Short mmCIF file of C-alpha atoms in Angstrom, two decimals:
data_model
loop_
_atom_site.label_atom_id
_atom_site.label_comp_id
_atom_site.label_asym_id
_atom_site.label_seq_id
_atom_site.Cartn_x
_atom_site.Cartn_y
_atom_site.Cartn_z
CA MET T 236 8.17 10.84 21.49
CA LYS T 237 6.15 11.51 18.26
CA ILE T 238 4.36 8.94 17.00
CA LEU T 239 4.96 9.39 13.19
CA SER T 240 2.90 8.08 9.98
CA SER T 241 4.68 5.87 7.21
CA ALA T 242 4.49 9.06 5.18
CA GLN T 243 6.23 11.29 7.59
CA ILE T 244 8.91 8.46 8.48
CA TYR T 245 9.57 8.58 4.29
CA GLU T 246 9.84 12.21 4.39
CA ALA T 247 12.27 11.79 7.45
CA ASP T 248 14.42 9.59 5.39
CA GLN T 249 14.44 11.88 2.51
CA ALA T 250 15.49 14.79 4.75
CA THR T 251 18.26 12.82 6.08
CA ILE T 252 19.48 11.63 2.49
CA LYS T 253 19.46 15.29 1.54
CA ASN T 254 20.63 17.17 4.53
CA LEU T 255 22.94 14.66 6.22
CA PRO T 256 23.94 14.12 3.31
CA ILE T 257 23.94 9.96 3.18
CA SER T 258 22.83 8.03 0.20
CA SER T 259 19.79 5.83 0.63
CA THR T 260 22.03 2.55 0.29
CA ASP T 261 24.32 3.64 3.17
CA LEU T 262 21.03 4.94 5.15
CA MET T 263 19.85 1.17 4.73
CA GLU T 264 23.17 -0.27 5.69
CA LYS T 265 22.89 1.98 9.01
CA ALA T 266 19.44 0.79 9.92
CA ALA T 267 19.75 -2.92 9.11
CA SER T 268 23.31 -2.77 11.05
CA LYS T 269 20.96 -1.38 14.03
CA CYS T 270 19.12 -4.60 13.72
CA PHE T 271 21.91 -6.91 13.24
CA GLU T 272 23.53 -5.69 16.37
CA TRP T 273 20.37 -6.21 18.62
CA ILE T 274 19.67 -9.79 17.12
CA ILE T 275 23.30 -11.12 17.59
CA LYS T 276 23.26 -9.66 21.10
CA GLN T 277 19.72 -11.35 21.84
CA PHE T 278 20.71 -14.75 19.77
CA PRO T 279 24.44 -14.91 19.96
CA ASP T 280 24.56 -18.69 18.92
CA PRO T 281 25.99 -18.67 15.53
CA SER T 282 25.13 -22.40 14.62
CA ARG T 283 21.39 -21.92 15.03
CA LEU T 284 19.74 -21.66 11.56
CA ILE T 285 18.40 -18.11 10.64
CA HIS T 286 15.90 -17.82 7.87
CA VAL T 287 16.09 -14.10 6.61
CA CYS T 288 12.75 -13.90 4.33
CA CYS T 289 13.10 -10.83 2.31
CA GLY T 290 10.36 -9.16 -0.25
CA MET T 291 11.34 -7.19 -3.20
CA GLY T 292 11.27 -3.91 -1.65
CA ASN T 293 13.33 -1.77 0.76
CA ASN T 294 12.37 -3.84 3.76
CA GLY T 295 13.48 -6.70 1.88
CA GLY T 296 16.76 -4.69 1.15
CA ASP T 297 17.16 -4.15 5.03
CA GLY T 298 16.74 -8.17 5.17
CA LEU T 299 19.53 -8.57 2.58
CA VAL T 300 22.10 -6.33 4.44
CA ILE T 301 21.04 -8.40 7.85
CA SER T 302 21.74 -11.56 5.88
CA ARG T 303 25.22 -10.40 4.80
CA LEU T 304 26.29 -9.17 8.23
CA LEU T 305 25.19 -12.39 9.97
CA LEU T 306 27.19 -14.26 7.22
CA GLU T 307 30.15 -12.25 7.64
CA LYS T 308 29.93 -12.98 11.57
CA GLY T 309 29.75 -16.68 10.76
CA PHE T 310 26.22 -17.34 11.45
CA ASN T 311 24.18 -20.13 9.54
CA VAL T 312 21.84 -17.99 7.38
CA GLN T 313 19.48 -19.03 4.75
CA THR T 314 18.08 -16.20 2.69
CA CYS T 315 14.91 -16.55 1.11
CA LEU T 316 13.43 -14.22 -1.69
CA ILE T 317 9.49 -13.94 -1.66
CA CYS T 318 9.28 -13.17 -5.34
CA PHE T 319 5.77 -11.94 -5.48
CA SER T 320 6.72 -9.14 -7.97
CA GLU T 321 9.25 -8.36 -11.06
CA LYS T 322 9.74 -5.01 -9.50
CA ARG T 323 12.66 -4.54 -7.22
CA SER T 324 13.93 -1.14 -5.23
CA ASP T 325 17.13 -0.03 -6.45
CA ASP T 326 18.64 -0.49 -2.81
CA PHE T 327 17.17 -4.11 -2.90
CA LYS T 328 19.10 -4.73 -6.22
CA VAL T 329 22.51 -3.26 -4.69
CA ASN T 330 22.07 -5.37 -1.59
CA LEU T 331 21.18 -8.41 -3.49
CA ILE T 332 24.45 -8.01 -5.51
CA ARG T 333 26.27 -7.82 -2.73
CA LEU T 334 24.83 -10.87 -1.05
CA THR T 335 25.29 -12.79 -4.20
CA GLU T 336 28.90 -12.16 -4.42
CA MET T 337 29.36 -13.66 -1.11
CA LYS T 338 28.08 -17.00 -2.36
CA ALA T 339 25.15 -17.07 0.13
CA ASN T 340 22.80 -19.35 0.62
CA ILE T 341 19.85 -17.78 -1.41
CA LYS T 342 16.35 -19.40 -2.34
CA LYS T 343 13.82 -17.73 -4.49
CA VAL T 344 10.25 -18.62 -4.00
CA HIS T 345 7.77 -18.19 -6.67
CA GLN T 346 4.02 -19.07 -6.96
CA GLY T 347 3.78 -23.04 -6.74
CA ASP T 348 7.40 -23.83 -5.39
CA ASP T 349 8.05 -25.50 -1.98
CA PHE T 350 8.59 -23.69 1.08
CA PRO T 351 11.68 -23.98 2.93
CA VAL T 352 11.57 -26.11 6.11
CA ILE T 353 11.42 -24.17 9.23
CA ASN T 354 11.86 -25.97 12.47
CA LYS T 355 10.69 -24.51 15.87
CA ASN T 356 14.29 -24.06 17.31
CA GLU T 357 15.33 -21.92 14.48
CA LEU T 358 14.96 -18.12 13.95
CA ILE T 359 13.13 -16.18 11.20
CA ILE T 360 13.79 -12.43 10.18
CA ASP T 361 10.83 -11.41 8.66
CA ALA T 362 11.53 -8.45 6.10
CA ILE T 363 8.78 -8.99 3.48
CA PHE T 364 6.81 -5.92 3.97
CA GLY T 365 7.58 -2.68 5.69
CA ILE T 366 5.17 0.45 6.82
CA GLY T 367 4.63 1.02 3.20
CA LEU T 368 2.24 -1.78 2.72
CA LYS T 369 -0.89 -0.66 1.09
CA ARG T 370 -2.74 -3.90 -0.05
CA THR T 371 -3.46 -7.19 2.08
CA PRO T 372 -0.98 -10.06 1.12
CA LYS T 373 -2.81 -12.83 -1.12
CA GLY T 374 -2.01 -15.76 -2.81
CA PHE T 375 1.31 -17.66 -2.08
CA THR T 376 2.54 -14.46 -0.27
CA LYS T 377 -0.15 -14.94 2.32
CA ASP T 378 0.83 -18.79 2.15
CA PHE T 379 4.24 -18.20 3.25
CA ILE T 380 3.23 -15.88 6.00
CA GLN T 381 1.02 -18.62 7.44
CA HIS T 382 3.84 -21.01 6.93
CA MET T 383 5.86 -18.88 9.26
CA ASN T 384 3.53 -18.52 11.66
CA ALA T 385 2.89 -22.20 11.85
CA SER T 386 6.58 -23.36 12.32
CA SER T 387 6.41 -22.17 15.91
CA ALA T 388 10.07 -20.57 15.38
CA THR T 389 10.96 -17.18 16.82
CA ILE T 390 10.00 -14.45 14.49
CA ILE T 391 11.78 -11.06 14.49
CA SER T 392 10.08 -8.21 12.23
CA ILE T 393 11.96 -5.61 10.78
CA ASP T 394 10.10 -2.24 11.32
CA ILE T 395 6.61 -3.88 11.40
CA PRO T 396 5.13 -7.34 11.03
CA SER T 397 4.39 -8.25 7.32
CA GLY T 398 0.88 -7.75 6.57
CA LEU T 399 0.15 -5.25 9.38
CA PHE T 400 -0.55 -1.69 8.15
CA ALA T 401 0.89 1.14 10.18
CA GLU T 402 -2.18 3.38 10.31
CA SER T 403 -5.04 1.22 9.11
CA GLU T 404 -7.24 -1.79 10.38
CA VAL T 405 -6.18 -5.52 9.22
CA GLN T 406 -8.32 -6.92 6.47
CA ASP T 407 -7.32 -10.36 6.67
CA LYS T 408 -6.17 -11.63 10.46
CA GLU T 409 -4.55 -14.67 8.38
CA ALA T 410 -2.16 -12.61 6.39
CA VAL T 411 -0.21 -11.05 8.89
CA VAL T 412 3.03 -12.19 10.56
CA LYS T 413 2.74 -12.98 14.43
CA SER T 414 6.10 -11.76 15.60
CA ASN T 415 7.81 -12.14 18.78
CA PHE T 416 10.03 -9.23 18.41
CA VAL T 417 9.59 -6.03 16.21
CA LEU T 418 12.57 -3.99 15.55
CA SER T 419 11.29 -0.53 14.23
CA PHE T 420 12.93 2.53 13.08
CA GLN T 421 13.26 6.24 14.85
CA ALA T 422 9.68 6.35 16.11
CA PRO T 423 6.74 4.23 17.28
CA LYS T 424 3.99 3.11 14.82
CA LEU T 425 0.29 3.73 15.88
CA ALA T 426 -0.56 0.05 15.17
CA PHE T 427 1.89 -0.88 18.07
CA MET T 428 -0.43 0.84 20.31
CA LEU T 429 -3.90 -1.17 19.63
CA SER T 430 -5.08 -4.23 21.77
CA ASP T 431 -6.38 -5.33 18.07
CA HIS T 432 -2.64 -6.32 17.05
CA GLU T 433 -1.53 -7.95 20.29
CA SER T 434 -1.27 -11.34 18.61
CA TYR T 435 1.17 -9.74 15.77
CA ILE T 436 3.41 -8.02 18.34
CA LYS T 437 4.70 -9.51 21.40
CA TYR T 438 7.50 -7.05 22.07
CA TRP T 439 8.65 -4.08 20.23
CA LYS T 440 11.88 -1.86 20.23
CA ILE T 441 12.64 1.33 18.55
CA LEU T 442 16.24 1.68 17.08
CA ASP T 443 17.36 5.33 16.63
CA ILE T 444 18.85 5.50 13.12
CA GLU T 445 19.58 9.06 13.44
CA LEU T 446 17.25 10.39 11.07
CA ASP T 447 17.33 14.40 10.20
CA PRO T 448 16.98 15.76 13.82
CA ALA T 449 15.84 19.45 12.34
CA TYR T 450 12.79 17.49 10.40
CA LEU T 451 11.94 15.31 13.67
CA GLU T 452 11.73 18.38 15.51
CA LYS T 453 9.52 20.56 13.39
CA VAL T 454 7.28 17.69 12.09
CA GLU T 455 3.62 17.66 13.70
CA SER T 456 1.84 14.58 14.86
CA MET T 457 -1.43 14.21 16.64
CA TYR T 458 0.04 11.10 18.28
CA HIS T 459 2.89 10.99 21.00
CA PHE T 460 4.33 8.30 23.14
CA VAL T 461 4.96 9.28 26.84
CA ASP T 462 8.17 8.43 28.29
CA ARG T 463 10.21 9.76 31.46
CA MET T 464 12.01 12.48 29.33
CA PHE T 465 8.64 13.95 28.35
CA ILE T 466 7.34 14.06 31.71
CA MET T 467 10.48 15.87 33.04
CA ASN T 468 9.18 18.70 30.70
CA PHE T 469 6.60 19.96 33.27
CA ILE T 470 7.13 17.69 36.64
CA LYS T 471 7.13 20.32 39.57
CA LYS T 472 9.90 20.45 42.26
CA ARG T 473 9.26 21.14 45.95
CA GLU T 474 10.69 24.41 47.48
CA ARG T 475 12.19 24.79 50.60
CA PHE T 476 10.00 27.30 52.34
CA SER T 477 6.51 25.57 50.98
CA HIS T 478 4.02 24.23 53.22
CA LYS T 479 0.93 21.64 53.05
CA GLY T 480 -1.26 24.48 51.81
CA THR T 481 1.04 25.07 48.74
CA TYR T 482 0.38 21.50 47.47
CA GLY T 483 -3.42 21.98 47.31
CA HIS T 484 -6.34 20.12 48.89
CA SER T 485 -7.77 17.13 47.16
CA LEU T 486 -11.23 15.77 47.96
CA LEU T 487 -12.58 12.43 46.85
CA ILE T 488 -16.10 11.67 46.68
CA GLY T 489 -17.37 7.83 46.85
CA GLY T 490 -18.04 4.81 48.43
CA SER T 491 -21.00 2.93 49.58
CA PHE T 492 -21.72 0.13 51.83
CA GLY T 493 -19.35 -2.81 51.06
CA LYS T 494 -17.41 -0.33 48.61
CA VAL T 495 -15.44 1.93 51.19
CA GLY T 496 -12.11 0.36 50.17
CA ALA T 497 -12.25 2.20 46.92
CA MET T 498 -12.15 5.42 48.78
CA VAL T 499 -9.52 4.36 51.21
CA LEU T 500 -7.11 3.56 48.09
CA ALA T 501 -8.20 6.76 46.14
CA SER T 502 -7.41 9.05 49.23
CA LYS T 503 -4.23 7.17 50.11
CA ALA T 504 -3.04 7.49 46.71
CA ALA T 505 -3.72 11.25 46.53
CA LEU T 506 -1.55 11.69 49.67
CA LYS T 507 1.31 9.80 48.04
CA ALA T 508 0.94 11.59 44.72
CA GLY T 509 2.00 14.64 46.82
CA SER T 510 -1.24 16.40 47.73
CA GLY T 511 -0.87 18.92 50.73
CA LEU T 512 -4.33 18.06 52.34
CA VAL T 513 -6.76 15.04 51.67
CA SER T 514 -10.55 15.01 52.45
CA THR T 515 -13.21 12.33 51.66
CA TYR T 516 -16.86 12.69 51.17
CA ILE T 517 -18.11 9.01 52.14
CA PRO T 518 -21.26 7.55 53.65
CA LYS T 519 -21.35 6.95 57.37
CA CYS T 520 -20.38 3.39 57.48
CA GLY T 521 -17.10 3.86 56.05
CA TYR T 522 -15.89 6.43 58.97
CA THR T 523 -14.42 4.03 61.22
CA ALA T 524 -12.44 2.41 58.20
CA MET T 525 -11.41 5.53 56.70
CA GLN T 526 -9.98 6.92 59.85
CA ALA T 527 -8.24 3.68 60.92
CA SER T 528 -6.90 2.97 57.54
CA ASN T 529 -5.63 6.73 56.72
CA PRO T 530 -5.31 8.85 59.71
CA GLU T 531 -3.98 11.42 57.75
CA VAL T 532 -7.24 11.96 55.72
CA MET T 533 -10.01 14.34 56.73
CA VAL T 534 -13.66 12.71 56.44
CA GLU T 535 -17.10 14.11 55.87
CA VAL T 536 -20.21 11.91 55.79
CA ASP T 537 -23.50 11.55 54.26
CA ASP T 538 -26.19 9.08 54.71
CA GLU T 539 -25.51 5.75 56.39
CA LYS T 540 -25.01 3.40 53.72
CA TYR T 541 -24.87 5.43 50.47
CA LEU T 542 -24.47 9.23 49.42
CA GLN T 543 -27.61 11.13 48.69
CA PHE T 544 -27.14 14.72 50.01
CA PHE T 545 -23.73 15.79 48.55
CA ASN T 546 -23.95 18.53 51.23
CA ILE T 547 -20.17 19.07 51.28
CA LYS T 548 -18.38 21.65 53.30
CA THR T 549 -14.63 21.17 52.11
CA LYS T 550 -12.99 23.90 50.00
CA PRO T 551 -10.72 21.75 47.93
CA ASN T 552 -8.61 22.61 44.97
CA ALA T 553 -9.54 19.47 43.19
CA ILE T 554 -12.21 16.85 43.28
CA GLY T 555 -12.13 13.04 42.36
CA ILE T 556 -15.60 11.56 42.13
CA GLY T 557 -16.82 7.99 41.35
CA PRO T 558 -14.71 5.12 43.28
CA GLY T 559 -17.33 2.87 44.85
CA LEU T 560 -20.06 5.38 44.51
CA GLY T 561 -22.70 2.60 43.41
CA MET T 562 -26.00 3.31 41.61
CA HIS T 563 -28.60 3.83 43.97
CA SER T 564 -31.29 6.15 42.55
CA LYS T 565 -30.74 8.82 45.41
CA THR T 566 -27.08 8.65 44.72
CA LYS T 567 -27.56 9.24 41.12
CA LYS T 568 -29.75 12.22 41.80
CA GLY T 569 -27.42 13.85 44.15
CA PHE T 570 -24.55 13.13 41.83
CA VAL T 571 -26.35 14.85 38.87
CA ASP T 572 -27.12 18.21 41.20
CA PHE T 573 -23.32 18.05 42.12
CA ILE T 574 -21.98 17.86 38.78
CA LEU T 575 -24.38 20.78 37.56
CA ASP T 576 -23.00 22.90 40.23
CA CYS T 577 -19.24 21.92 40.31
CA LYS T 578 -16.99 24.74 39.61
CA VAL T 579 -13.64 22.97 40.74
CA PRO T 580 -11.36 20.86 38.79
CA LEU T 581 -12.68 17.41 38.50
CA VAL T 582 -11.85 13.87 38.10
CA ILE T 583 -14.68 11.54 36.90
CA ASP T 584 -14.32 7.85 37.17
CA ALA T 585 -16.29 4.25 37.71
CA ASP T 586 -19.95 4.80 38.84
CA GLY T 587 -19.60 8.43 38.47
CA LEU T 588 -19.27 7.71 34.43
CA ASN T 589 -21.85 4.97 34.66
CA ILE T 590 -24.44 7.57 36.15
CA ILE T 591 -23.74 10.06 33.32
CA SER T 592 -23.94 7.22 30.64
CA GLU T 593 -27.59 7.00 31.89
CA TYR T 594 -28.47 10.78 31.42
CA GLU T 595 -28.40 11.67 27.65
CA ASP T 596 -27.73 15.26 28.56
CA LEU T 597 -25.48 14.95 31.35
CA LEU T 598 -22.47 14.86 29.18
CA ASN T 599 -22.90 18.46 27.85
CA ILE T 600 -22.94 20.08 31.31
CA ILE T 601 -19.46 18.38 32.55
CA PRO T 602 -17.31 21.01 33.35
CA LYS T 603 -14.75 22.11 30.92
CA ASP T 604 -10.98 20.63 31.60
CA ALA T 605 -12.72 17.64 33.43
CA ILE T 606 -10.95 14.70 33.27
CA LEU T 607 -12.77 11.39 32.52
CA THR T 608 -11.12 7.99 33.27
CA PRO T 609 -13.09 5.26 31.67
CA HIS T 610 -12.14 1.46 31.26
CA PRO T 611 -13.13 0.40 27.86
CA LYS T 612 -16.47 -1.13 29.30
CA GLU T 613 -17.37 2.36 30.77
CA PHE T 614 -16.29 4.03 27.38
CA GLN T 615 -18.45 1.94 25.62
CA ARG T 616 -21.62 3.03 27.65
CA LEU T 617 -20.54 6.69 27.07
CA VAL T 618 -20.13 6.52 23.25
CA GLY T 619 -21.57 3.33 21.79
CA SER T 620 -19.47 0.21 20.39
CA TRP T 621 -16.72 0.41 17.84
CA ALA T 622 -15.68 -1.80 14.91
CA ASN T 623 -11.93 -1.56 15.69
CA ASP T 624 -9.57 0.26 17.54
CA TYR T 625 -8.97 3.01 14.94
CA GLU T 626 -12.49 3.81 15.39
CA LYS T 627 -12.54 3.74 19.42
CA LEU T 628 -9.66 6.16 19.09
CA ALA T 629 -11.63 8.35 17.00
CA LYS T 630 -14.54 8.14 19.38
CA GLN T 631 -12.16 9.14 22.39
CA ILE T 632 -10.68 12.35 20.42
CA ASP T 633 -14.01 13.33 19.12
CA LEU T 634 -15.62 12.90 22.84
CA SER T 635 -12.64 14.92 24.29
CA SER T 636 -12.92 17.51 21.90
CA LYS T 637 -16.96 17.70 22.05
CA LEU T 638 -16.91 18.27 25.84
CA GLN T 639 -13.36 20.29 25.82
CA CYS T 640 -12.32 17.79 28.49
CA VAL T 641 -9.52 15.08 29.19
CA VAL T 642 -10.47 11.50 28.15
CA VAL T 643 -8.21 8.81 29.78
CA LEU T 644 -8.99 5.53 28.17
CA LYS T 645 -7.41 3.09 30.29
CA GLY T 646 -5.69 -0.40 29.31
CA ALA T 647 -2.12 -1.19 27.87
CA TYR T 648 -0.60 1.87 26.49
CA THR T 649 -3.66 3.97 28.18
CA SER T 650 -4.52 6.67 25.65
CA ILE T 651 -5.27 10.42 26.68
CA ALA T 652 -7.22 12.61 24.44
CA TYR T 653 -7.13 16.43 24.72
CA LYS T 654 -7.87 19.17 22.10
CA GLY T 655 -7.26 16.73 19.16
CA GLN T 656 -3.98 15.15 20.61
CA LEU T 657 -3.57 11.52 21.70
CA TYR T 658 -1.18 10.63 24.13
CA PHE T 659 -0.28 7.08 24.76
CA ASN T 660 1.56 6.03 28.10
CA SER T 661 4.75 3.88 28.01
CA SER T 662 4.66 2.54 31.69
CA GLY T 663 2.86 -0.46 33.16
CA ASN T 664 2.39 -3.96 33.09
CA PRO T 665 -0.57 -6.66 33.15
CA GLY T 666 -0.31 -6.76 36.89
CA LEU T 667 -2.49 -3.59 36.92
CA ALA T 668 -5.43 -5.89 35.95
CA THR T 669 -6.51 -6.00 39.39
CA ALA T 670 -9.15 -4.98 41.95
CA GLY T 671 -8.90 -1.05 42.85
CA SER T 672 -6.11 -0.34 40.56
CA GLY T 673 -8.54 2.45 38.82
CA ASP T 674 -9.31 3.67 42.07
CA VAL T 675 -5.66 4.43 42.55
CA LEU T 676 -5.32 6.20 39.38
CA THR T 677 -8.26 8.60 40.39
CA GLY T 678 -6.50 9.27 43.67
CA ILE T 679 -3.23 10.11 41.94
CA ILE T 680 -4.57 12.36 39.11
CA THR T 681 -6.90 14.20 41.63
CA GLY T 682 -3.86 14.67 44.08
CA LEU T 683 -1.72 16.22 40.97
CA LEU T 684 -4.48 18.15 40.01
CA ALA T 685 -4.94 19.81 43.50
CA GLN T 686 -1.03 20.50 43.23
CA GLY T 687 -1.77 22.84 40.17
CA TYR T 688 -1.00 20.58 37.41
CA THR T 689 -3.21 21.39 34.34
CA SER T 690 -5.84 18.78 33.40
CA ILE T 691 -3.82 17.03 30.69
CA GLU T 692 -0.39 17.34 32.84
CA ALA T 693 -2.29 15.67 35.75
CA ALA T 694 -3.88 13.01 33.44
CA ILE T 695 -0.35 12.34 31.54
CA LEU T 696 1.80 12.34 34.79
CA GLY T 697 -0.82 10.28 36.70
CA VAL T 698 -1.19 7.64 34.31
CA TYR T 699 2.74 7.32 33.76
CA MET T 700 3.33 7.34 37.64
CA HIS T 701 0.49 4.74 37.98
CA GLY T 702 2.08 2.34 35.51
CA ARG T 703 5.63 2.94 36.63
CA SER T 704 4.84 2.33 40.29
CA ALA T 705 3.41 -1.00 39.25
CA ASP T 706 6.68 -1.76 37.18
CA LEU T 707 8.93 -1.01 40.14
CA GLY T 708 6.72 -3.34 42.27
CA ILE T 709 7.39 -5.99 39.76
CA ALA T 710 10.81 -5.42 39.59
CA SER T 711 11.12 -5.45 43.11
CA THR T 712 9.24 -7.96 45.19
CA GLU T 713 6.18 -8.71 43.44
CA SER T 714 4.89 -10.53 40.43
CA MET T 715 2.17 -9.65 37.77
CA GLU T 716 -0.23 -12.09 39.44
CA SER T 717 0.28 -10.88 42.92
CA LEU T 718 0.73 -7.20 42.58
CA THR T 719 -2.23 -5.44 44.34
CA ALA T 720 -3.50 -1.74 44.03
CA MET T 721 -1.97 -0.96 47.73
CA ASP T 722 1.40 -2.06 46.03
CA CYS T 723 0.88 0.51 43.35
CA ILE T 724 0.64 3.27 46.05
CA ARG T 725 3.61 1.72 48.10
CA TYR T 726 6.08 2.16 45.07
CA LEU T 727 4.84 5.92 44.05
CA GLY T 728 7.78 7.16 46.38
CA ARG T 729 10.32 5.58 44.36
CA VAL T 730 8.73 6.96 41.12
CA PHE T 731 9.21 10.63 42.60
CA LYS T 732 12.83 9.41 43.43
CA GLU T 733 13.28 8.67 39.77
CA PHE T 734 12.08 11.92 38.57
CA ASN T 735 14.45 13.73 40.94
CA SER T 736 17.27 11.76 40.04
CA THR T 737 16.72 12.55 36.31
CA LYS T 738 16.62 16.23 37.18
CA GLY T 739 19.65 15.92 39.09
#
């Protein structure tokens, strides 16, 4: 699914009005009707007071339609017009007349007026500002937003929380609605993907309002939201006469005294991701633990407690390096020599990234199409700090382009940068904030890379599978608090079953 800018959504609206054809007023009716249907399904009690707070533009027009539809169904509605401007959009005017003709309860709020009392058990529909907002709300409009936030009532924002910009950073954190639900139209907004905005968006849902499909098909975007249907475009199917050699040989390199468990997890994940063969290269102290816990995995060993020689005999199709590696001086030297000589598709994680961050020139010799999988702190060590999430994404895209590699920045909506494109993952939950979760992801991606997926395919698919396995774990027997990295491995088989059922 493409993530579209506010300008592209406007162009899609205009293309729909022209090509469907449909009037702008009827298109507003369709969009608001979708919101209305969701609202009454989730909040069916007609006696609950609903405050529909409308601005003066088309977002306010959406709110007016929602007010009318709620009234027609017998809901208890107060419509509040936030009169911050004398200008009104044409569709706002049409729908205000329609609502007025119903003798609706409409309150106009101007500078200096008292605000309506809002109790915490009531519902607020926020339709003050939409995605076209260009300036930070000020004066009594900002005060009204703060009044809404302070009410503790449930807030449903239409298209985007009022005061939040779709594609740029917040200038005044006190001038943004803190929504419980956001009902947005047709495509996700970039603002929804960013941790900076967590306090403004607890939950969001995309409503398909059937904008012009020809426009949506041809419009280009550098931002994408990865769902299962996107994955199905490149998922591989096993053939009847294939064998273990068909599905590649994964090599996981890492481990140190006290951190061999990271390699146990990574190698097991590579197996469960479908790699035909899996080998590990670990210190001698981990040999027994690895053989006992993963009998399917082959083992090579280095020094007793840490890696230093990197004298690897295995001839793999893909290598994952870094889990539990440690930062011993001899390990660092051996790692640098290994990277300089590596010609195999490569995934670099954890201490592998930390070692790279200590050598100014090492980034420049990372093999093309390698996959880097930092969490935010590791990423900061590589590129320096950032002022906001938009700058962080720019640094991620820049690093990927500079190195000609894939950069996977882990977190909620994990972002994957490659060749100027950014892919946000749709799966996963906070249960993944647990020890060993990143090691599992490294193993999954390495296992997929060994099977012949391209670097970007392996990264996108691996991140999605990792998150989806966590979702299935939560849906089955675990909680977010109890989910472990091993649980994520355990549910990978069910993720593949979902892919196979989708294929038919």
